[in-house]
PDB file of C-alpha atoms in Angstrom:
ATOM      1  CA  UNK T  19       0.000   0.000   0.000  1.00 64.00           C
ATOM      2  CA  UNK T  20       1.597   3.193  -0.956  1.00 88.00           C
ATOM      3  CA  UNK T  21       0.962   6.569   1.016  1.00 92.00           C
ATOM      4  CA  UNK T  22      -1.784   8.205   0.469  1.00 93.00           C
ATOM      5  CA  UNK T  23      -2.352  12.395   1.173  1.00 92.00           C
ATOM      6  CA  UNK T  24      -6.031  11.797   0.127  1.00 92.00           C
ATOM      7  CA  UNK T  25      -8.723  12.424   2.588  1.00 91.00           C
ATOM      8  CA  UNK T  26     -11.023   9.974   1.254  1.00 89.00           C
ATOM      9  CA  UNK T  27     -10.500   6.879   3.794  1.00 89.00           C
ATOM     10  CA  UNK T  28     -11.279   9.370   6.303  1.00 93.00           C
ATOM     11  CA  UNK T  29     -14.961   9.002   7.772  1.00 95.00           C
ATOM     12  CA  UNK T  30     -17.363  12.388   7.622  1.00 95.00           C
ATOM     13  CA  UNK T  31     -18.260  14.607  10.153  1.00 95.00           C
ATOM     14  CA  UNK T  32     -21.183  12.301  11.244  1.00 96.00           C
ATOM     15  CA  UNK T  33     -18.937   9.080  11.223  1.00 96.00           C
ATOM     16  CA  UNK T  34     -20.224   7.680   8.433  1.00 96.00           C
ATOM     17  CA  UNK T  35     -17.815   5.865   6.538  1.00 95.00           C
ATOM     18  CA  UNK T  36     -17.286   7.054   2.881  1.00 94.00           C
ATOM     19  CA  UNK T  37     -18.043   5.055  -0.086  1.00 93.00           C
ATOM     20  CA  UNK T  38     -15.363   4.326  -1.947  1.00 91.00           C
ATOM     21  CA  UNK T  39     -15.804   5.476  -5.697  1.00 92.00           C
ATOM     22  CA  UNK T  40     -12.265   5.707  -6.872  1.00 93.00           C
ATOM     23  CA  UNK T  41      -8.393   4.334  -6.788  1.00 92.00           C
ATOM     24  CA  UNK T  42      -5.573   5.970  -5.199  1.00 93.00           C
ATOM     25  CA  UNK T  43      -4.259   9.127  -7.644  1.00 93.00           C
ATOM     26  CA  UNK T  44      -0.399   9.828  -8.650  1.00 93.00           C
ATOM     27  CA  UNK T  45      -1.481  13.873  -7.529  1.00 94.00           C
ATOM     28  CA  UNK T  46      -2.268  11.855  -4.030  1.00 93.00           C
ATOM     29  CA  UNK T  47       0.982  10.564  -2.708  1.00 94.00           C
ATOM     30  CA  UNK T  48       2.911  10.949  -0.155  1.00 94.00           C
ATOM     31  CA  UNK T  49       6.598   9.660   0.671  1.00 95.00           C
ATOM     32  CA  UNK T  50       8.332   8.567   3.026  1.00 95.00           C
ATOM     33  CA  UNK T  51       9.804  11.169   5.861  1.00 95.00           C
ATOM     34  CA  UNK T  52      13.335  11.948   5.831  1.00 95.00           C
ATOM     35  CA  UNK T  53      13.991  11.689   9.332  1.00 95.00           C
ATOM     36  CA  UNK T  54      16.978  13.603   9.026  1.00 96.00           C
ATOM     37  CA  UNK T  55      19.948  13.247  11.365  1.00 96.00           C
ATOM     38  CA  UNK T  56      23.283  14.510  12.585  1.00 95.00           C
ATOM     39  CA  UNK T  57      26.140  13.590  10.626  1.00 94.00           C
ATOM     40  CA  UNK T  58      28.381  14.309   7.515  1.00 96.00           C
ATOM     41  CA  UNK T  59      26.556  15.626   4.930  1.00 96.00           C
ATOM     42  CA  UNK T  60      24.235  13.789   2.757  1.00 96.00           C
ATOM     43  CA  UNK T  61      21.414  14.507   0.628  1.00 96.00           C
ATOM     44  CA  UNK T  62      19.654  12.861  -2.118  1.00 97.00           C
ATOM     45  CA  UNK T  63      17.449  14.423  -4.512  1.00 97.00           C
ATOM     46  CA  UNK T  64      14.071  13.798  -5.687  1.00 96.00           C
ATOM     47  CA  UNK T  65      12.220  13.914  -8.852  1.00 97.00           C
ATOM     48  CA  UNK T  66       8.803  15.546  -7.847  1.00 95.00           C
ATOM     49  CA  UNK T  67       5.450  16.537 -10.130  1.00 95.00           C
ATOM     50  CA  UNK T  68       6.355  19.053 -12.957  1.00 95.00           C
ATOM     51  CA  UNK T  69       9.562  17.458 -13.335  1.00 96.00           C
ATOM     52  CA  UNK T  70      10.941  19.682 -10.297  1.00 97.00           C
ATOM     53  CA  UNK T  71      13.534  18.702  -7.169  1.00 97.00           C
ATOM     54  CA  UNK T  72      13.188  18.624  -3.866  1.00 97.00           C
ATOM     55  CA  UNK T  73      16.720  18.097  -1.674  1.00 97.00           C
ATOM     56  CA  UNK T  74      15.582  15.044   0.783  1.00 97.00           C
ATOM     57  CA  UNK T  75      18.540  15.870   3.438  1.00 97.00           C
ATOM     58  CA  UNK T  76      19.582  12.318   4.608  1.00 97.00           C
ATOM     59  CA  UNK T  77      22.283  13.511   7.353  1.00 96.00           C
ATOM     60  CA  UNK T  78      23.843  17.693   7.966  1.00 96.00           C
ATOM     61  CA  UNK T  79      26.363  18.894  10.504  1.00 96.00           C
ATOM     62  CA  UNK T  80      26.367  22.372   9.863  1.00 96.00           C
ATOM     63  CA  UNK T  81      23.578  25.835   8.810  1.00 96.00           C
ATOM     64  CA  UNK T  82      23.388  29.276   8.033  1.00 97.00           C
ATOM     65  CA  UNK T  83      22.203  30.642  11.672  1.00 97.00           C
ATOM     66  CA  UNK T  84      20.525  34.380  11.635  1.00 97.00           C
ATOM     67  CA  UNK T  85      21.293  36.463  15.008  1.00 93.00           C
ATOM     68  CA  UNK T  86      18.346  38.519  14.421  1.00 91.00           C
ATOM     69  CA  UNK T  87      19.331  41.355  16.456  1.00 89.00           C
ATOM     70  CA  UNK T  88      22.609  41.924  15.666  1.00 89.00           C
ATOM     71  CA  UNK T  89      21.829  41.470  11.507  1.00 92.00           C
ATOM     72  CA  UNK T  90      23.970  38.973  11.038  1.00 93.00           C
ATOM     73  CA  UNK T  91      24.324  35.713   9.760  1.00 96.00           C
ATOM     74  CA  UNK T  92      26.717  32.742  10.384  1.00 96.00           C
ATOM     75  CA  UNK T  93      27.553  29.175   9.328  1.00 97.00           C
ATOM     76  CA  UNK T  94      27.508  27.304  12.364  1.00 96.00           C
ATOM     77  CA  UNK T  95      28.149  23.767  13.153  1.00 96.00           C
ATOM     78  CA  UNK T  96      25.273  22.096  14.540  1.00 96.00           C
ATOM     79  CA  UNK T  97      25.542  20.686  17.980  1.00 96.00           C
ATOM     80  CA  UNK T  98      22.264  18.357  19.072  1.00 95.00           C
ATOM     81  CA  UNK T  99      18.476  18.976  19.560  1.00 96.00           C
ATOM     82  CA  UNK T 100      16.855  19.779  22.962  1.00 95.00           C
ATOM     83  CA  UNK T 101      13.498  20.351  22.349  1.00 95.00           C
ATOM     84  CA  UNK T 102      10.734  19.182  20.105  1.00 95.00           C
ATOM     85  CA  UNK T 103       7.318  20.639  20.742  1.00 94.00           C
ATOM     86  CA  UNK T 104       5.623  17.797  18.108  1.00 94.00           C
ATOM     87  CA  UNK T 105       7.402  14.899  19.326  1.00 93.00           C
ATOM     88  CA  UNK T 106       9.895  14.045  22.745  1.00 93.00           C
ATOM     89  CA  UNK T 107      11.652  11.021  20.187  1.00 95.00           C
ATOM     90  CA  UNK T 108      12.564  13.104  17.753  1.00 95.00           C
ATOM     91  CA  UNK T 109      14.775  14.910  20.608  1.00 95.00           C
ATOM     92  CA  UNK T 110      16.164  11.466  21.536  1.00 95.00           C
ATOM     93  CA  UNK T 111      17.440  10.564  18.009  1.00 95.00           C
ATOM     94  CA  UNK T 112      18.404  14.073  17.511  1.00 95.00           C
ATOM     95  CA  UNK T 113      16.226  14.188  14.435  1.00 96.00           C
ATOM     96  CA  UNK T 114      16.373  17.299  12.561  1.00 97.00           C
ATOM     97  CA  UNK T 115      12.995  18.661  11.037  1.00 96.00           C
ATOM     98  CA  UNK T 116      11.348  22.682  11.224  1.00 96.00           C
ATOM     99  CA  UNK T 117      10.538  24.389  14.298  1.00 95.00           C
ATOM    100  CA  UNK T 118      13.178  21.956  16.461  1.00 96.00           C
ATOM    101  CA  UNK T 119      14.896  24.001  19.151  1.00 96.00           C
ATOM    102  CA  UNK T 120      19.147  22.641  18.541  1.00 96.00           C
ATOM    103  CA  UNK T 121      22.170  23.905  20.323  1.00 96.00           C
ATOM    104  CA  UNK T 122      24.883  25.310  17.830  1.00 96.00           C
ATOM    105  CA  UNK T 123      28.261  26.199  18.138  1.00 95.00           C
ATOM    106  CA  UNK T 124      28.842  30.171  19.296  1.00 93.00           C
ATOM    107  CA  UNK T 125      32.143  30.177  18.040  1.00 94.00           C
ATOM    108  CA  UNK T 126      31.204  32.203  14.562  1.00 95.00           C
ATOM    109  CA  UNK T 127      28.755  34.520  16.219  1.00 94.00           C
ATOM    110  CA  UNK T 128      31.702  34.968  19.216  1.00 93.00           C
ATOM    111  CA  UNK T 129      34.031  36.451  17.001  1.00 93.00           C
ATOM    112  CA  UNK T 130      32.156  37.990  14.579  1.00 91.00           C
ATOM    113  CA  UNK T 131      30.940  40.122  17.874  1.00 89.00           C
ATOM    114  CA  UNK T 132      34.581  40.430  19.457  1.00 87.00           C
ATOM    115  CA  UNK T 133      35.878  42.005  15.931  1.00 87.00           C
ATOM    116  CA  UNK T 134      32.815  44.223  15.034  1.00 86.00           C
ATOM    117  CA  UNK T 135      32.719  45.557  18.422  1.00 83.00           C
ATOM    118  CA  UNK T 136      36.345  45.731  19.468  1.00 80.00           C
ATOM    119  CA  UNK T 137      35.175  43.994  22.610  1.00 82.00           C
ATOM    120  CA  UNK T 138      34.380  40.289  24.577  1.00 82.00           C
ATOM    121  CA  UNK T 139      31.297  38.826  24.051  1.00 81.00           C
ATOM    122  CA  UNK T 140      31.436  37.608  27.916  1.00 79.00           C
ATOM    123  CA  UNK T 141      32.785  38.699  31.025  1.00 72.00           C
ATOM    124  CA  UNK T 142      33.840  35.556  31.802  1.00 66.00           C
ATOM    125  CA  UNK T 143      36.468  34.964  29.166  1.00 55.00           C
ATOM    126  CA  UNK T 144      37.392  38.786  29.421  1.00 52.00           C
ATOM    127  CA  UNK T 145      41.249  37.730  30.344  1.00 44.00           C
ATOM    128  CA  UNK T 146      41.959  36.445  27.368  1.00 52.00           C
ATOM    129  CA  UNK T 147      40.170  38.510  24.581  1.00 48.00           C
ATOM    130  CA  UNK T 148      42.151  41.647  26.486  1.00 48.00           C
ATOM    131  CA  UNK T 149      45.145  40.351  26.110  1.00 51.00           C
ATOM    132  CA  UNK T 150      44.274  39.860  22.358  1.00 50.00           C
ATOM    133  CA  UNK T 151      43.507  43.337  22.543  1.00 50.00           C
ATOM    134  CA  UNK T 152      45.794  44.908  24.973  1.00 53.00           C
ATOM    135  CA  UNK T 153      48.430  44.441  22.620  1.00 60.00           C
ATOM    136  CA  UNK T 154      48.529  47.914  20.096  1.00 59.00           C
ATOM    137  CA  UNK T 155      47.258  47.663  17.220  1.00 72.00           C
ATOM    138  CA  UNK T 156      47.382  50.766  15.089  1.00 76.00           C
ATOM    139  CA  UNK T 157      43.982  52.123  13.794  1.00 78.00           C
ATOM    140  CA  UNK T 158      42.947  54.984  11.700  1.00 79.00           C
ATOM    141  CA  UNK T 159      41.076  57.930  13.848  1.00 77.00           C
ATOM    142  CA  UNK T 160      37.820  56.992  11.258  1.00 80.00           C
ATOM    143  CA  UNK T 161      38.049  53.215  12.237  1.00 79.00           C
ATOM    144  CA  UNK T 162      38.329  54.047  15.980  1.00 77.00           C
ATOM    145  CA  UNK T 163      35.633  56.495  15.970  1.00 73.00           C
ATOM    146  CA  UNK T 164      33.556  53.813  14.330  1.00 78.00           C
ATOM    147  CA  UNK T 165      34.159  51.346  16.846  1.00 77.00           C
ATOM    148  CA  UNK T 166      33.489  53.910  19.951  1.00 70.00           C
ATOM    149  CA  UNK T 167      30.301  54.368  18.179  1.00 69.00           C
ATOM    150  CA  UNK T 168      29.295  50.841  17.610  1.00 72.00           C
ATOM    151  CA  UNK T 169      30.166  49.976  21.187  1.00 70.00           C
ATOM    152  CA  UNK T 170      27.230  52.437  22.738  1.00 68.00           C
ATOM    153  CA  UNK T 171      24.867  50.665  21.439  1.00 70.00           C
ATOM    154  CA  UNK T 172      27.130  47.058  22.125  1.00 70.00           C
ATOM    155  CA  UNK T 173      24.261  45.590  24.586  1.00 75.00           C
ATOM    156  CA  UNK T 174      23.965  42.032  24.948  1.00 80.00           C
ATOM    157  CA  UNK T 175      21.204  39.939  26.387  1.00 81.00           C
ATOM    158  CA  UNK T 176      22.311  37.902  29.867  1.00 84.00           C
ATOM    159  CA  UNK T 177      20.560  34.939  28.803  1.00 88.00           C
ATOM    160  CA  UNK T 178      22.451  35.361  25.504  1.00 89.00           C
ATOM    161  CA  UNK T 179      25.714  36.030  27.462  1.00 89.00           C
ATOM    162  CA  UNK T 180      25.734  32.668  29.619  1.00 90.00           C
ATOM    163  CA  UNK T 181      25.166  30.727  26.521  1.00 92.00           C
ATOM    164  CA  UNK T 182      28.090  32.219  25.311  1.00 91.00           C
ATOM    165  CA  UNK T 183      30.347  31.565  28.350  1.00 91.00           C
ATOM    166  CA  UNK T 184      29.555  27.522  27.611  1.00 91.00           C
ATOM    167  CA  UNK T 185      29.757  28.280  23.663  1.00 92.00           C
ATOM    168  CA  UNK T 186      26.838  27.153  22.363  1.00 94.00           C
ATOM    169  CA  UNK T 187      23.777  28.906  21.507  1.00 95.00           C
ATOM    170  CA  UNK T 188      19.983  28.096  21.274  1.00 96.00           C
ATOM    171  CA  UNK T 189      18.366  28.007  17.325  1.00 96.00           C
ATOM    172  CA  UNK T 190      15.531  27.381  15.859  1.00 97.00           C
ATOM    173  CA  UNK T 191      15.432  25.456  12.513  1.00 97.00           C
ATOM    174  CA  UNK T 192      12.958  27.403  10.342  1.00 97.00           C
ATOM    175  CA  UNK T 193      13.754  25.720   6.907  1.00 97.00           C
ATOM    176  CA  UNK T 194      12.778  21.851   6.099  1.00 97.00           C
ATOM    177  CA  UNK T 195      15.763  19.954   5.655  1.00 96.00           C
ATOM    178  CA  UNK T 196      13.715  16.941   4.047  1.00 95.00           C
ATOM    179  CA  UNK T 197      12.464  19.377   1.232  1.00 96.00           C
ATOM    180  CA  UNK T 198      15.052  21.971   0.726  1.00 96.00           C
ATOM    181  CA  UNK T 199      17.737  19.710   1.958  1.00 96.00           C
ATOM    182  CA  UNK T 200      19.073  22.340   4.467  1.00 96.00           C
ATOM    183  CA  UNK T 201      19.081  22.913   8.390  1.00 95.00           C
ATOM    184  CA  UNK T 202      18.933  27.027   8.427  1.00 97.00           C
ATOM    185  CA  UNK T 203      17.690  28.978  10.672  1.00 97.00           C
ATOM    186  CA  UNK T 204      17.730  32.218  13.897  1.00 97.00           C
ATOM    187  CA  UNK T 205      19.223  32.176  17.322  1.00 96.00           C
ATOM    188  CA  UNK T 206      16.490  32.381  19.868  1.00 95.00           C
ATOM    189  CA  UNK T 207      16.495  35.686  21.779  1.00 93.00           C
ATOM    190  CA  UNK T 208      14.170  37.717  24.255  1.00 91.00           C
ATOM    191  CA  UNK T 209      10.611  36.268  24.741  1.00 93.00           C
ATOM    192  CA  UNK T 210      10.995  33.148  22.751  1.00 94.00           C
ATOM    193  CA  UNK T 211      14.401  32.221  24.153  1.00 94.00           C
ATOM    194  CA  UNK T 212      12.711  32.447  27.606  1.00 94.00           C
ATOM    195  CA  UNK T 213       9.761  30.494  26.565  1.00 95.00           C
ATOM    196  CA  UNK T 214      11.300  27.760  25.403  1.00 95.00           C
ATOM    197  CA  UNK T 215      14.324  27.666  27.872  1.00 94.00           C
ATOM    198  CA  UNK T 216      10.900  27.041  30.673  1.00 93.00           C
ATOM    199  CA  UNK T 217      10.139  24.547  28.487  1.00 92.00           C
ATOM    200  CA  UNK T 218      13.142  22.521  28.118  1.00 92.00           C
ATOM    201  CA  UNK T 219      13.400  23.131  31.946  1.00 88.00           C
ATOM    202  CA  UNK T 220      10.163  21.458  32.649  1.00 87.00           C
ATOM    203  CA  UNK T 221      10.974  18.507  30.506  1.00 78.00           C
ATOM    204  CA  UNK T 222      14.271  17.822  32.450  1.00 72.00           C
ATOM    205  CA  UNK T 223      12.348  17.863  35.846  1.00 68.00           C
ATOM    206  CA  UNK T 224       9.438  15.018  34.242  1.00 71.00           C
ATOM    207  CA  UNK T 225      12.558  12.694  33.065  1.00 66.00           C
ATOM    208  CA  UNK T 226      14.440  13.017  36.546  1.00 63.00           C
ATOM    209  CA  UNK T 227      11.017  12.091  38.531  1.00 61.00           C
ATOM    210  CA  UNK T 228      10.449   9.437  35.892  1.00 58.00           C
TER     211      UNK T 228
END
């Protein structure tokens, strides 16, 4: 039996059971679901209706990660997924699909910050980036004024500052890696990062009393 998108096995609103009148249609089908996972790269392609191709994404390690506030954008290595509002085992088998909350790697975002900025990301590791920077470095009076004018407005969110102390950084995916065959997406921040960092939260304290 092939998979079917049709909603004619389904009964109507009254429960009666529809009659069936027809076969199953090629516009009907469905396929498989990539189930796609962490690992090296690998993506197969697939002829769809109107001769097009869809990019079913097998395995991927790495996306393009917007940090919405900052306007930037950075390929990031992916690190594992942590929440899954649809379905706990797809956080088990670290299945990647849209809307999955992941952990990626804050080293791109870190120094894109440190060098735009002029400044550490962190407190934390502030020993180390000022000795980067304690050591002169001849600028231009226009590239110095630009920097003490990008660092007034250089205000980072705590929650976003802790998660780069441990280097890695809450996402969300927001393309479909089993259609377009890539894991892109934005780096949580503000409302939504706290919403979903209650959530993951709550979901650790139901496994521990479990």
């Amino acid at each position: 039996m092939g998979i079917s998108r049709s909603s004619r096995h389904k009964r109507s609103a009254t429960g009666a059971q529809r009659a069936h009148y027809r076969k199953k249609r090629k516009f009907e089908l469905g396929r498989q679901p990539a189930n796609t996972k962490l690992g090296p790269k690998r993506i197969h392609t697939v002829r769809v209706r109107g001769g097009n191709l869809k990019f079913r994404a097998l395995r991927l390690e790495s996306g393009n990660f917007a940090w919405g506030s900052e306007h930037t954008t950075k390929k990031t290595r992916i690190i594992g997924v942590v929440y899954n509002a649809s379905n706990n085992e797809l956080v088990r088998t670290n299945t990647l699909v849209k809307s999955a909350i992941i952990q990626v790697d804050a080293t791109p975002f870190r120094q894109w910050y440190e060098s735009h900025y002029a400044q550490p990301v962190t407190k934390k590791g502030k020993s180390q980036a000022t000795d980067a920077l304690a050591e002169p470095k001849k600028l231009s009076n226009h590239v110095q004024r630009t920097l003490d004018e990008r660092k007034k407005d250089a205000k980072i969110d705590p929650l976003l500052e802790s998660q780069f102390a441990a280097g890695r950084l809450y996402a969300a995916i927001s393309s479909r890696p089993g259609q377009s065959g890539r894991a892109d997406g934005y780096i949580l921040e503000g409302k939504e990062l706290e919403f979903y960092l209650r959530k993951i939260r709550t979901g650790k304290q139901k496994h521990a009393h479990a």
